[in-house]
Tab-separated table of C-alpha atoms and ligand atoms in Angstrom:
chain	number	residue	atom	x	y	z
A	1	MET	CA	0.000	0.000	0.000
A	2	PHE	CA	1.214	3.523	-0.823
A	3	LEU	CA	1.810	5.513	2.361
A	4	PRO	CA	3.369	8.940	1.647
A	5	GLN	CA	4.332	9.328	5.311
A	6	GLU	CA	6.650	6.302	5.066
A	7	ILE	CA	8.532	7.970	2.203
A	8	ILE	CA	8.709	11.239	4.170
A	9	ARG	CA	9.968	9.331	7.243
A	10	LYS	CA	12.690	7.633	5.191
A	11	LYS	CA	13.991	10.989	3.922
A	12	ARG	CA	13.620	12.563	7.370
A	13	ASP	CA	15.857	9.782	8.755
A	14	ARG	CA	18.488	10.417	6.051
A	15	HIS	CA	17.939	7.253	4.036
A	16	GLU	CA	18.183	7.207	0.273
A	17	LEU	CA	14.811	7.039	-1.500
A	18	SER	CA	14.459	4.418	-4.213
A	19	GLU	CA	13.297	5.217	-7.730
A	20	ALA	CA	10.026	3.446	-6.869
A	21	ASP	CA	9.506	5.565	-3.709
A	22	ILE	CA	9.969	8.758	-5.678
A	23	ALA	CA	7.794	7.654	-8.590
A	24	ALA	CA	4.995	6.664	-6.184
A	25	PHE	CA	5.175	9.957	-4.297
A	26	VAL	CA	5.121	12.076	-7.474
A	27	GLN	CA	2.274	9.998	-8.957
A	28	GLY	CA	0.412	10.589	-5.693
A	29	VAL	CA	1.000	14.336	-6.057
A	30	THR	CA	-0.388	14.339	-9.597
A	31	ALA	CA	-3.367	12.145	-8.701
A	32	GLY	CA	-4.212	14.240	-5.631
A	33	GLN	CA	-3.569	11.372	-3.152
A	34	VAL	CA	-0.729	13.282	-1.477
A	35	THR	CA	-1.764	16.339	0.530
A	36	ASP	CA	-0.086	19.753	0.511
A	37	SER	CA	1.197	19.084	4.066
A	38	GLN	CA	2.868	15.893	2.896
A	39	ILE	CA	4.484	17.690	-0.050
A	40	ALA	CA	5.696	20.374	2.386
A	41	ALA	CA	7.081	17.777	4.797
A	42	LEU	CA	8.983	15.943	2.073
A	43	ALA	CA	10.282	19.246	0.672
A	44	MET	CA	11.587	20.263	4.110
A	45	ALA	CA	13.170	16.837	4.640
A	46	VAL	CA	14.901	17.153	1.241
A	47	PHE	CA	15.935	20.713	2.065
A	48	PHE	CA	17.795	19.500	5.175
A	49	ASN	CA	18.916	16.018	4.112
A	50	ASP	CA	19.411	16.579	0.371
A	51	MET	CA	19.169	14.065	-2.456
A	52	SER	CA	21.868	12.039	-4.207
A	53	VAL	CA	22.312	12.407	-7.968
A	54	ALA	CA	20.366	9.131	-8.435
A	55	GLU	CA	17.466	10.483	-6.355
A	56	ARG	CA	17.510	13.763	-8.272
A	57	VAL	CA	17.407	11.908	-11.592
A	58	ALA	CA	14.476	9.788	-10.342
A	59	MET	CA	12.644	12.909	-9.111
A	60	THR	CA	13.212	14.697	-12.431
A	61	ARG	CA	11.994	11.712	-14.465
A	62	ALA	CA	8.949	11.182	-12.250
A	63	MET	CA	7.988	14.852	-12.557
A	64	ARG	CA	8.529	14.758	-16.327
A	65	ASP	CA	6.237	11.732	-16.558
A	66	SER	CA	3.496	13.441	-14.527
A	67	GLY	CA	2.147	14.941	-17.777
A	68	GLN	CA	2.572	15.032	-21.512
A	69	VAL	CA	6.070	14.403	-22.925
A	70	LEU	CA	6.628	15.839	-26.385
A	71	GLU	CA	8.246	13.608	-28.965
A	72	TRP	CA	9.924	14.803	-32.134
A	73	ARG	CA	11.223	11.541	-33.625
A	74	SER	CA	8.049	10.927	-35.666
A	75	LEU	CA	8.598	14.264	-37.467
A	76	ASN	CA	11.977	13.050	-38.818
A	77	LEU	CA	13.527	16.462	-38.283
A	78	PRO	CA	16.804	16.884	-40.188
A	79	GLY	CA	18.620	18.228	-37.094
A	80	PRO	CA	18.834	17.969	-33.299
A	81	VAL	CA	16.184	19.332	-30.905
A	82	VAL	CA	18.029	21.723	-28.625
A	83	ASP	CA	17.181	24.501	-26.186
A	84	LYS	CA	18.664	26.937	-23.683
A	85	HIS	CA	17.286	27.791	-20.275
A	86	SER	CA	18.414	30.412	-17.806
A	87	THR	CA	17.934	30.945	-14.093
A	88	GLY	CA	16.672	34.449	-14.939
A	89	GLY	CA	18.156	37.874	-15.236
A	90	VAL	CA	17.733	41.553	-16.013
A	91	GLY	CA	18.086	42.806	-19.593
A	92	ASP	CA	18.629	39.179	-20.614
A	93	LEU	CA	17.117	38.757	-24.070
A	94	THR	CA	19.482	35.998	-25.195
A	95	SER	CA	16.609	33.527	-25.790
A	96	LEU	CA	15.125	35.816	-28.445
A	97	LEU	CA	18.500	35.977	-30.204
A	98	LEU	CA	19.983	32.522	-29.927
A	99	GLY	CA	16.758	30.643	-30.779
A	100	PRO	CA	16.724	32.079	-34.332
A	101	MET	CA	20.532	31.874	-34.601
A	102	VAL	CA	20.657	28.172	-33.730
A	103	ALA	CA	17.675	27.477	-36.013
A	104	ALA	CA	19.567	29.174	-38.854
A	105	CYS	CA	22.462	26.765	-38.126
A	106	GLY	CA	20.256	23.651	-38.484
A	107	GLY	CA	18.944	23.153	-34.943
A	108	PHE	CA	15.290	22.843	-33.935
A	109	VAL	CA	14.417	24.947	-30.899
A	110	PRO	CA	11.045	24.295	-29.220
A	111	MET	CA	11.448	26.865	-26.474
A	112	ILE	CA	8.937	26.848	-23.636
A	113	SER	CA	9.464	30.059	-21.702
A	114	GLY	CA	8.212	31.667	-18.545
A	115	ARG	CA	6.869	35.006	-17.404
A	116	GLY	CA	8.842	37.476	-15.316
A	117	LEU	CA	9.491	36.211	-11.790
A	118	GLY	CA	10.421	38.586	-8.955
A	119	HIS	CA	12.947	41.099	-10.295
A	120	THR	CA	13.742	39.093	-13.448
A	121	GLY	CA	12.178	39.607	-16.865
A	122	GLY	CA	10.344	36.850	-18.736
A	123	THR	CA	10.696	35.988	-22.418
A	124	LEU	CA	6.950	35.416	-22.630
A	125	ASP	CA	6.118	38.928	-21.391
A	126	LYS	CA	8.546	40.361	-23.942
A	127	LEU	CA	6.871	38.418	-26.772
A	128	ASP	CA	3.458	39.596	-25.557
A	129	ALA	CA	4.671	43.129	-26.325
A	130	ILE	CA	4.378	42.167	-30.024
A	131	PRO	CA	0.766	42.793	-31.105
A	132	GLY	CA	-0.936	39.601	-32.292
A	133	TYR	CA	1.833	37.165	-31.186
A	134	ASN	CA	0.139	34.077	-29.755
A	135	THR	CA	2.234	32.521	-26.965
A	136	ALA	CA	-0.264	29.679	-26.447
A	137	PRO	CA	-0.847	27.810	-29.723
A	138	ASP	CA	-2.112	24.227	-29.529
A	139	ILE	CA	0.505	21.475	-29.442
A	140	ASP	CA	-0.062	20.406	-33.075
A	141	THR	CA	0.544	23.974	-34.299
A	142	PHE	CA	3.618	24.209	-32.070
A	143	ARG	CA	5.055	20.990	-33.521
A	144	ARG	CA	4.271	21.994	-37.101
A	145	LEU	CA	5.900	25.401	-36.654
A	146	VAL	CA	9.002	23.953	-35.021
A	147	ARG	CA	9.452	21.829	-38.159
A	148	GLU	CA	8.741	24.705	-40.552
A	149	VAL	CA	10.524	27.608	-38.824
A	150	GLY	CA	13.132	25.835	-36.680
A	151	VAL	CA	12.402	27.990	-33.644
A	152	VAL	CA	9.161	28.596	-31.792
A	153	ILE	CA	8.936	30.314	-28.422
A	154	ILE	CA	5.720	29.758	-26.469
A	155	GLY	CA	4.487	29.597	-22.856
A	156	GLN	CA	4.311	26.721	-20.401
A	157	THR	CA	1.215	24.578	-20.913
A	158	ALA	CA	-0.748	22.960	-18.090
A	159	GLN	CA	-0.074	19.543	-19.650
A	160	LEU	CA	3.723	19.635	-19.228
A	161	ALA	CA	5.092	18.472	-15.843
A	162	PRO	CA	1.950	19.285	-13.803
A	163	ALA	CA	3.513	17.751	-10.657
A	164	ASP	CA	6.104	20.537	-10.690
A	165	LYS	CA	3.398	23.185	-10.660
A	166	ARG	CA	1.851	21.708	-7.507
A	167	ILE	CA	5.151	21.009	-5.741
A	168	TYR	CA	6.564	24.463	-6.617
A	169	ALA	CA	3.455	26.221	-5.238
A	170	VAL	CA	3.942	24.414	-1.905
A	171	ARG	CA	7.717	25.067	-1.831
A	172	ASP	CA	7.069	28.739	-2.484
A	173	VAL	CA	5.028	29.152	0.713
A	174	THR	CA	7.047	26.822	2.964
A	175	ALA	CA	10.555	28.305	2.625
A	176	THR	CA	11.794	25.278	0.684
A	177	VAL	CA	12.461	26.758	-2.760
A	178	GLU	CA	16.182	27.034	-2.027
A	179	SER	CA	17.071	23.367	-2.322
A	180	VAL	CA	19.473	22.721	-5.190
A	181	ALA	CA	18.071	19.173	-5.545
A	182	MET	CA	14.525	20.425	-5.969
A	183	ILE	CA	15.430	23.388	-8.175
A	184	THR	CA	17.275	20.940	-10.437
A	185	ALA	CA	14.307	18.555	-10.664
A	186	SER	CA	11.871	21.421	-11.173
A	187	ILE	CA	13.782	23.020	-14.042
A	188	LEU	CA	14.833	19.787	-15.738
A	189	SER	CA	11.454	18.041	-15.533
A	190	LYS	CA	9.984	20.863	-17.619
A	191	LYS	CA	12.860	20.767	-20.109
A	192	LEU	CA	12.735	16.965	-20.398
A	193	SER	CA	8.993	17.084	-21.022
A	194	ALA	CA	9.739	19.200	-24.106
A	195	GLY	CA	11.520	16.109	-25.506
A	196	LEU	CA	14.901	17.805	-26.026
A	197	ASP	CA	18.003	16.010	-27.299
A	198	ALA	CA	20.229	18.630	-25.718
A	199	LEU	CA	20.072	21.567	-23.306
A	200	VAL	CA	22.412	24.400	-22.423
A	201	MET	CA	21.747	25.952	-19.059
A	202	ASP	CA	22.724	29.550	-18.322
A	203	VAL	CA	23.232	29.832	-14.573
A	204	LYS	CA	23.635	33.427	-13.465
A	205	ALA	CA	25.897	34.627	-10.679
A	206	GLY	CA	25.955	38.088	-9.101
A	207	SER	CA	23.734	40.790	-7.605
A	208	GLY	CA	20.846	40.064	-9.991
A	209	ALA	CA	21.055	36.258	-9.856
A	210	PHE	CA	18.423	33.873	-8.507
A	211	MET	CA	21.042	31.928	-6.535
A	212	PRO	CA	22.278	33.859	-3.492
A	213	THR	CA	26.048	33.245	-3.809
A	214	PHE	CA	28.604	32.397	-6.484
A	215	GLU	CA	29.212	29.004	-4.820
A	216	LYS	CA	25.502	28.160	-4.897
A	217	SER	CA	25.356	29.088	-8.602
A	218	VAL	CA	28.258	26.690	-9.269
A	219	GLU	CA	26.517	23.984	-7.233
A	220	LEU	CA	23.285	24.404	-9.232
A	221	ALA	CA	25.125	24.359	-12.578
A	222	GLU	CA	26.983	21.157	-11.614
A	223	SER	CA	23.777	19.529	-10.378
A	224	ILE	CA	21.893	20.383	-13.581
A	225	VAL	CA	24.692	19.005	-15.758
A	226	SER	CA	24.905	15.675	-13.877
A	227	VAL	CA	21.150	15.193	-13.529
A	228	GLY	CA	20.331	16.294	-17.121
A	229	ASN	CA	22.909	13.884	-18.529
A	230	GLY	CA	21.818	11.204	-16.028
A	231	ALA	CA	18.249	11.553	-17.323
A	232	GLY	CA	19.370	11.018	-20.919
A	233	MET	CA	19.510	14.601	-22.245
A	234	LYS	CA	22.899	15.979	-23.294
A	235	THR	CA	23.354	18.885	-20.918
A	236	ALA	CA	25.987	21.597	-20.510
A	237	ALA	CA	25.995	24.781	-18.440
A	238	LEU	CA	27.659	28.158	-18.536
A	239	LEU	CA	28.045	30.327	-15.474
A	240	THR	CA	27.510	33.931	-16.573
A	241	ASP	CA	27.606	37.305	-14.881
A	242	MET	CA	24.493	39.089	-13.590
A	243	ASN	CA	26.120	41.894	-11.600
A	244	GLN	CA	24.534	44.373	-14.014
A	245	SER	CA	21.873	44.327	-16.717
A	246	LEU	CA	23.099	42.101	-19.558
A	247	ALA	CA	21.822	44.456	-22.264
A	248	PRO	CA	22.034	48.234	-21.751
A	249	CYS	CA	18.233	48.214	-21.475
A	250	ALA	CA	15.457	46.361	-19.636
A	251	GLY	CA	11.716	46.272	-20.244
A	252	ASN	CA	9.400	44.360	-22.542
A	253	ALA	CA	8.831	46.316	-25.785
A	254	ILE	CA	12.256	47.869	-25.146
A	255	GLU	CA	13.947	44.444	-25.257
A	256	ILE	CA	12.045	43.507	-28.430
A	257	ARG	CA	13.530	46.633	-30.050
A	258	CYS	CA	16.961	45.550	-28.813
A	259	THR	CA	16.322	42.072	-30.292
A	260	ILE	CA	15.503	43.564	-33.693
A	261	ASP	CA	18.551	45.873	-33.593
A	262	TYR	CA	20.782	42.922	-32.677
A	263	LEU	CA	19.465	40.499	-35.294
A	264	THR	CA	19.473	43.090	-38.070
A	265	GLY	CA	22.995	44.209	-37.116
A	266	LYS	CA	22.086	47.774	-36.186
A	267	GLN	CA	23.547	47.378	-32.711
A	268	ARG	CA	25.145	44.455	-30.846
A	269	PRO	CA	25.993	45.479	-27.281
A	270	THR	CA	29.287	43.812	-26.313
A	271	ARG	CA	28.360	41.820	-23.189
A	272	LEU	CA	25.029	40.730	-24.648
A	273	HIS	CA	26.828	39.535	-27.781
A	274	GLU	CA	29.476	37.715	-25.751
A	275	VAL	CA	26.933	35.749	-23.691
A	276	THR	CA	24.683	35.057	-26.709
A	277	MET	CA	27.613	33.721	-28.741
A	278	ALA	CA	28.954	31.651	-25.841
A	279	LEU	CA	25.564	30.038	-25.151
A	280	SER	CA	24.642	29.445	-28.784
A	281	ALA	CA	28.097	28.029	-29.569
A	282	ARG	CA	27.618	25.585	-26.667
A	283	MET	CA	24.201	24.666	-28.115
A	284	LEU	CA	25.797	23.800	-31.472
A	285	LEU	CA	28.553	21.793	-29.774
A	286	VAL	CA	26.379	19.850	-27.352
A	287	SER	CA	23.888	18.960	-30.100
A	288	GLY	CA	26.572	17.942	-32.620
A	289	LEU	CA	25.932	20.810	-35.087
A	290	ALA	CA	29.580	21.896	-34.746
A	291	GLN	CA	32.727	20.039	-33.762
A	292	THR	CA	34.813	22.921	-32.432
A	293	GLU	CA	34.167	26.251	-30.737
A	294	THR	CA	35.716	28.059	-33.729
A	295	GLU	CA	33.441	26.274	-36.187
A	296	ALA	CA	30.402	26.968	-33.999
A	297	ARG	CA	31.170	30.671	-33.716
A	298	SER	CA	31.836	31.047	-37.411
A	299	LYS	CA	28.480	29.380	-38.282
A	300	LEU	CA	26.657	31.620	-35.827
A	301	GLN	CA	28.328	34.776	-37.117
A	302	GLN	CA	27.343	33.743	-40.627
A	303	ALA	CA	23.748	33.196	-39.484
A	304	LEU	CA	23.758	36.790	-38.244
A	305	ASP	CA	25.662	38.387	-41.151
A	306	SER	CA	23.588	36.658	-43.843
A	307	GLY	CA	20.330	37.851	-42.256
A	308	HIS	CA	19.189	34.230	-41.866
A	309	ALA	CA	18.787	34.530	-38.082
A	310	ALA	CA	16.735	37.729	-38.461
A	311	ALA	CA	14.590	35.974	-41.091
A	312	ARG	CA	13.917	33.057	-38.698
A	313	PHE	CA	12.800	35.493	-36.004
A	314	ALA	CA	10.520	37.306	-38.474
A	315	HIS	CA	9.088	33.972	-39.671
A	316	MET	CA	8.382	32.894	-36.075
A	317	VAL	CA	6.620	36.187	-35.326
A	318	THR	CA	4.363	36.059	-38.403
A	319	SER	CA	3.615	32.338	-37.998
A	320	LEU	CA	2.292	33.040	-34.519
A	321	GLY	CA	0.110	35.960	-35.588
A	322	GLY	CA	2.470	38.949	-35.257
A	323	PRO	CA	3.010	41.646	-37.905
A	324	ALA	CA	4.804	40.673	-41.127
A	325	ASP	CA	6.861	43.895	-41.169
A	326	LEU	CA	7.871	44.059	-37.491
A	327	LEU	CA	11.583	44.112	-38.310
A	328	GLU	CA	11.188	46.816	-40.964
A	329	ALA	CA	8.797	49.041	-38.993
A	330	PRO	CA	9.081	48.328	-35.244
A	331	ASP	CA	7.799	51.818	-34.355
A	332	ARG	CA	4.487	50.994	-35.952
A	333	TYR	CA	3.890	48.146	-33.490
A	334	LEU	CA	5.920	48.477	-30.298
A	335	ALA	CA	4.556	50.634	-27.487
A	336	VAL	CA	6.519	53.715	-26.416
A	337	ALA	CA	6.145	55.170	-22.911
A	338	PRO	CA	4.784	58.734	-22.802
A	339	VAL	CA	7.477	60.023	-20.413
A	340	ALA	CA	11.265	59.622	-20.828
A	341	VAL	CA	13.555	61.169	-18.212
A	342	PRO	CA	17.356	60.934	-17.909
A	343	VAL	CA	19.014	59.791	-14.668
A	344	ILE	CA	21.768	62.311	-13.983
A	345	ALA	CA	25.040	61.259	-12.315
A	346	PRO	CA	25.369	63.090	-8.985
A	347	ARG	CA	29.207	63.071	-9.048
A	348	ASN	CA	32.297	62.303	-11.092
A	349	GLY	CA	33.703	58.809	-10.847
A	350	TYR	CA	33.629	55.235	-12.045
A	351	ILE	CA	30.553	53.011	-11.869
A	352	HIS	CA	31.772	50.739	-9.095
A	353	THR	CA	28.831	48.470	-8.266
A	354	VAL	CA	25.318	48.009	-9.591
A	355	ASP	CA	22.513	46.496	-7.544
A	356	CYS	CA	21.190	44.519	-10.484
A	357	ARG	CA	18.235	43.171	-8.505
A	358	GLY	CA	17.362	46.794	-7.678
A	359	LEU	CA	17.380	47.657	-11.388
A	360	GLY	CA	15.055	44.737	-12.136
A	361	LEU	CA	12.713	45.845	-9.353
A	362	THR	CA	12.722	49.368	-10.816
A	363	VAL	CA	11.326	47.954	-14.057
A	364	VAL	CA	8.695	46.029	-12.047
A	365	SER	CA	7.717	49.229	-10.143
A	366	LEU	CA	7.390	51.156	-13.390
A	367	GLY	CA	4.737	48.565	-14.336
A	368	GLY	CA	6.967	46.398	-16.550
A	369	GLY	CA	6.663	43.372	-14.226
A	370	ARG	CA	4.170	41.921	-11.781
A	371	HIS	CA	3.812	42.135	-8.000
A	372	ARG	CA	1.170	39.369	-8.113
A	373	ALA	CA	0.634	36.686	-10.744
A	374	GLU	CA	-2.703	38.197	-11.807
A	375	ASP	CA	-1.302	41.730	-12.400
A	376	GLY	CA	-1.237	43.203	-15.906
A	377	ILE	CA	1.933	44.546	-17.527
A	378	ASP	CA	2.811	47.869	-19.125
A	379	TYR	CA	4.881	46.783	-22.133
A	380	ALA	CA	6.137	50.280	-22.931
A	381	VAL	CA	8.019	51.119	-19.727
A	382	GLY	CA	11.576	50.307	-18.662
A	383	LEU	CA	15.153	51.509	-18.749
A	384	THR	CA	17.522	52.268	-21.628
A	385	ASP	CA	21.063	53.628	-22.052
A	386	LEU	CA	22.220	51.980	-18.822
A	387	ALA	CA	25.799	52.878	-17.885
A	388	GLU	CA	28.101	49.892	-17.360
A	389	LEU	CA	30.337	48.771	-14.535
A	390	GLY	CA	33.741	50.440	-14.831
A	391	GLN	CA	32.457	53.289	-17.014
A	392	ARG	CA	33.949	56.717	-16.242
A	393	ILE	CA	31.153	59.260	-15.665
A	394	GLU	CA	31.243	63.025	-15.129
A	395	ALA	CA	28.739	64.740	-12.809
A	396	GLY	CA	25.705	65.854	-14.796
A	397	GLN	CA	26.077	63.122	-17.420
A	398	PRO	CA	23.125	60.677	-17.841
A	399	ILE	CA	23.638	57.111	-16.582
A	400	ALA	CA	20.240	55.845	-17.819
A	401	MET	CA	16.898	56.846	-19.305
A	402	VAL	CA	13.710	55.995	-17.438
A	403	HIS	CA	10.641	55.331	-19.610
A	404	ALA	CA	7.451	55.704	-17.579
A	405	ARG	CA	3.681	56.038	-17.822
A	406	ASP	CA	3.653	59.401	-15.969
A	407	ASN	CA	5.917	61.939	-14.258
A	408	ASP	CA	5.499	60.556	-10.732
A	409	ALA	CA	6.461	57.052	-11.824
A	410	ALA	CA	9.411	58.505	-13.752
A	411	GLN	CA	10.705	60.394	-10.691
A	412	GLN	CA	10.439	57.255	-8.539
A	413	GLY	CA	12.244	55.336	-11.263
A	414	VAL	CA	15.055	57.928	-11.351
A	415	ALA	CA	15.474	57.659	-7.563
A	416	SER	CA	15.654	53.879	-7.609
A	417	VAL	CA	18.143	53.775	-10.507
A	418	LEU	CA	20.333	56.227	-8.564
A	419	ALA	CA	20.058	54.020	-5.477
A	420	ALA	CA	21.201	51.020	-7.542
A	421	TYR	CA	24.415	52.665	-8.814
A	422	GLN	CA	27.496	53.262	-6.659
A	423	PHE	CA	30.376	55.468	-7.756
A	424	ALA	CA	34.035	55.385	-6.725
A	425	ASP	CA	37.184	57.377	-7.506
A	426	THR	CA	39.017	54.344	-8.808
A	427	ALA	CA	38.009	51.908	-11.518
A	428	PRO	CA	36.674	48.583	-10.150
A	429	THR	CA	37.935	45.158	-11.198
A	430	LEU	CA	35.404	44.023	-13.765
A	431	PRO	CA	33.809	40.585	-13.390
A	432	PRO	CA	34.188	38.260	-16.388
A	433	THR	CA	31.075	38.080	-18.582
A	434	VAL	CA	31.313	34.267	-18.761
A	435	TYR	CA	32.860	32.734	-15.637
A	436	ARG	CA	32.936	29.060	-16.384
A	437	ASP	CA	31.896	26.302	-18.736
A	438	ILE	CA	30.528	23.345	-16.782
A	439	SER	CA	30.170	20.263	-18.956
B	501	URA	N1	12.771	27.909	-11.492
B	501	URA	C1	12.059	26.768	-11.595
B	501	URA	O1	11.483	26.475	-12.632
B	501	URA	N2	12.004	25.961	-10.514
B	501	URA	C2	12.612	26.239	-9.354
B	501	URA	O2	12.510	25.460	-8.442
B	501	URA	C3	13.334	27.435	-9.255
B	501	URA	C4	13.413	28.255	-10.351
């Protein structure tokens, strides 16, 4: 007989759970036989007593199998099915760039993205800034478009890994989110249910990262690589910097403009380009589309220079209901905030530290993110022209532009950007943009 309390007791007493224990518990969660209190108790036991790699793999697989698992084999795609996932950041629009780039290099990217969470932006909210873009097509349309376009970015469906949804909701209100074992299973169950051959994980470190310390970011990256590979999906991870906004802008319509400028070659901000190239090169390598880093980078650069990556993005947008001339006439479609105010540097000096989380929360306060899940979003607002770490600034020079709905919101935005930037007389040591490749 299935008794959830026996499984909880075993973990409480520091014994290793078997694959069968974990499968039974997760099936019980999905079927409604396990109560919220039992989920909370197991989550707390795992938080304190941890899980081995074998347990994490079993948990990930069981959560994957709690719902629909996409399969691509029957489509006979002429290339690997590969995706990238990140732990979340500010001004991080790499998904919108590397999806089309990898598709232009022969990969198939069925990307299932999330909404903004806390101070971080969400790819789905950015895509919703494009009028007409449907982030929730049915699965048959999704599969057909992945085959036709090579890249399709949509939202999480209720059918994929439903056990994670229930377990995450309980973790969120019982102070048990911060378990590397459970974060790993939560992220990977969703990625495995998308039927990927290969995954590259972007784990952020720094003042805007989801993980609280550099060491914890390393631990999560290592866990994801061992568990992803253990569950049969080729998995690699890069540890990248989130001590400042990745792009010099943050906001929804604002980041779509940045996407268009990047793909069409109008502007490729250095750090954004570095992280996008590093992640997409890893995607080509891990999925077998390139044999060396040099080959991968040269293919990706060609995808950009030839306009093929931009064309894939445009094709994705129109296939999902967006405007056919978005890339040619973005101003016709993307919202612009009525008020734009510069943030003026109060003193001379170097930008020494940036509270990146604070910058993300500024965008949320302007209306560009949510305080509660049911809140609406103002796609037009956000920040542009953000000064970078190490930049020399003279008093009176702008360090950012705040784009707001009204003057009051703009003034609050200016104050919180100023609070996020610290100046010093000497130049700081700059963090690397990509810290480590964990494979
Ligand atoms: N993101 C997820 O999807 N799951 C977690 O547990 C944490 C972050």
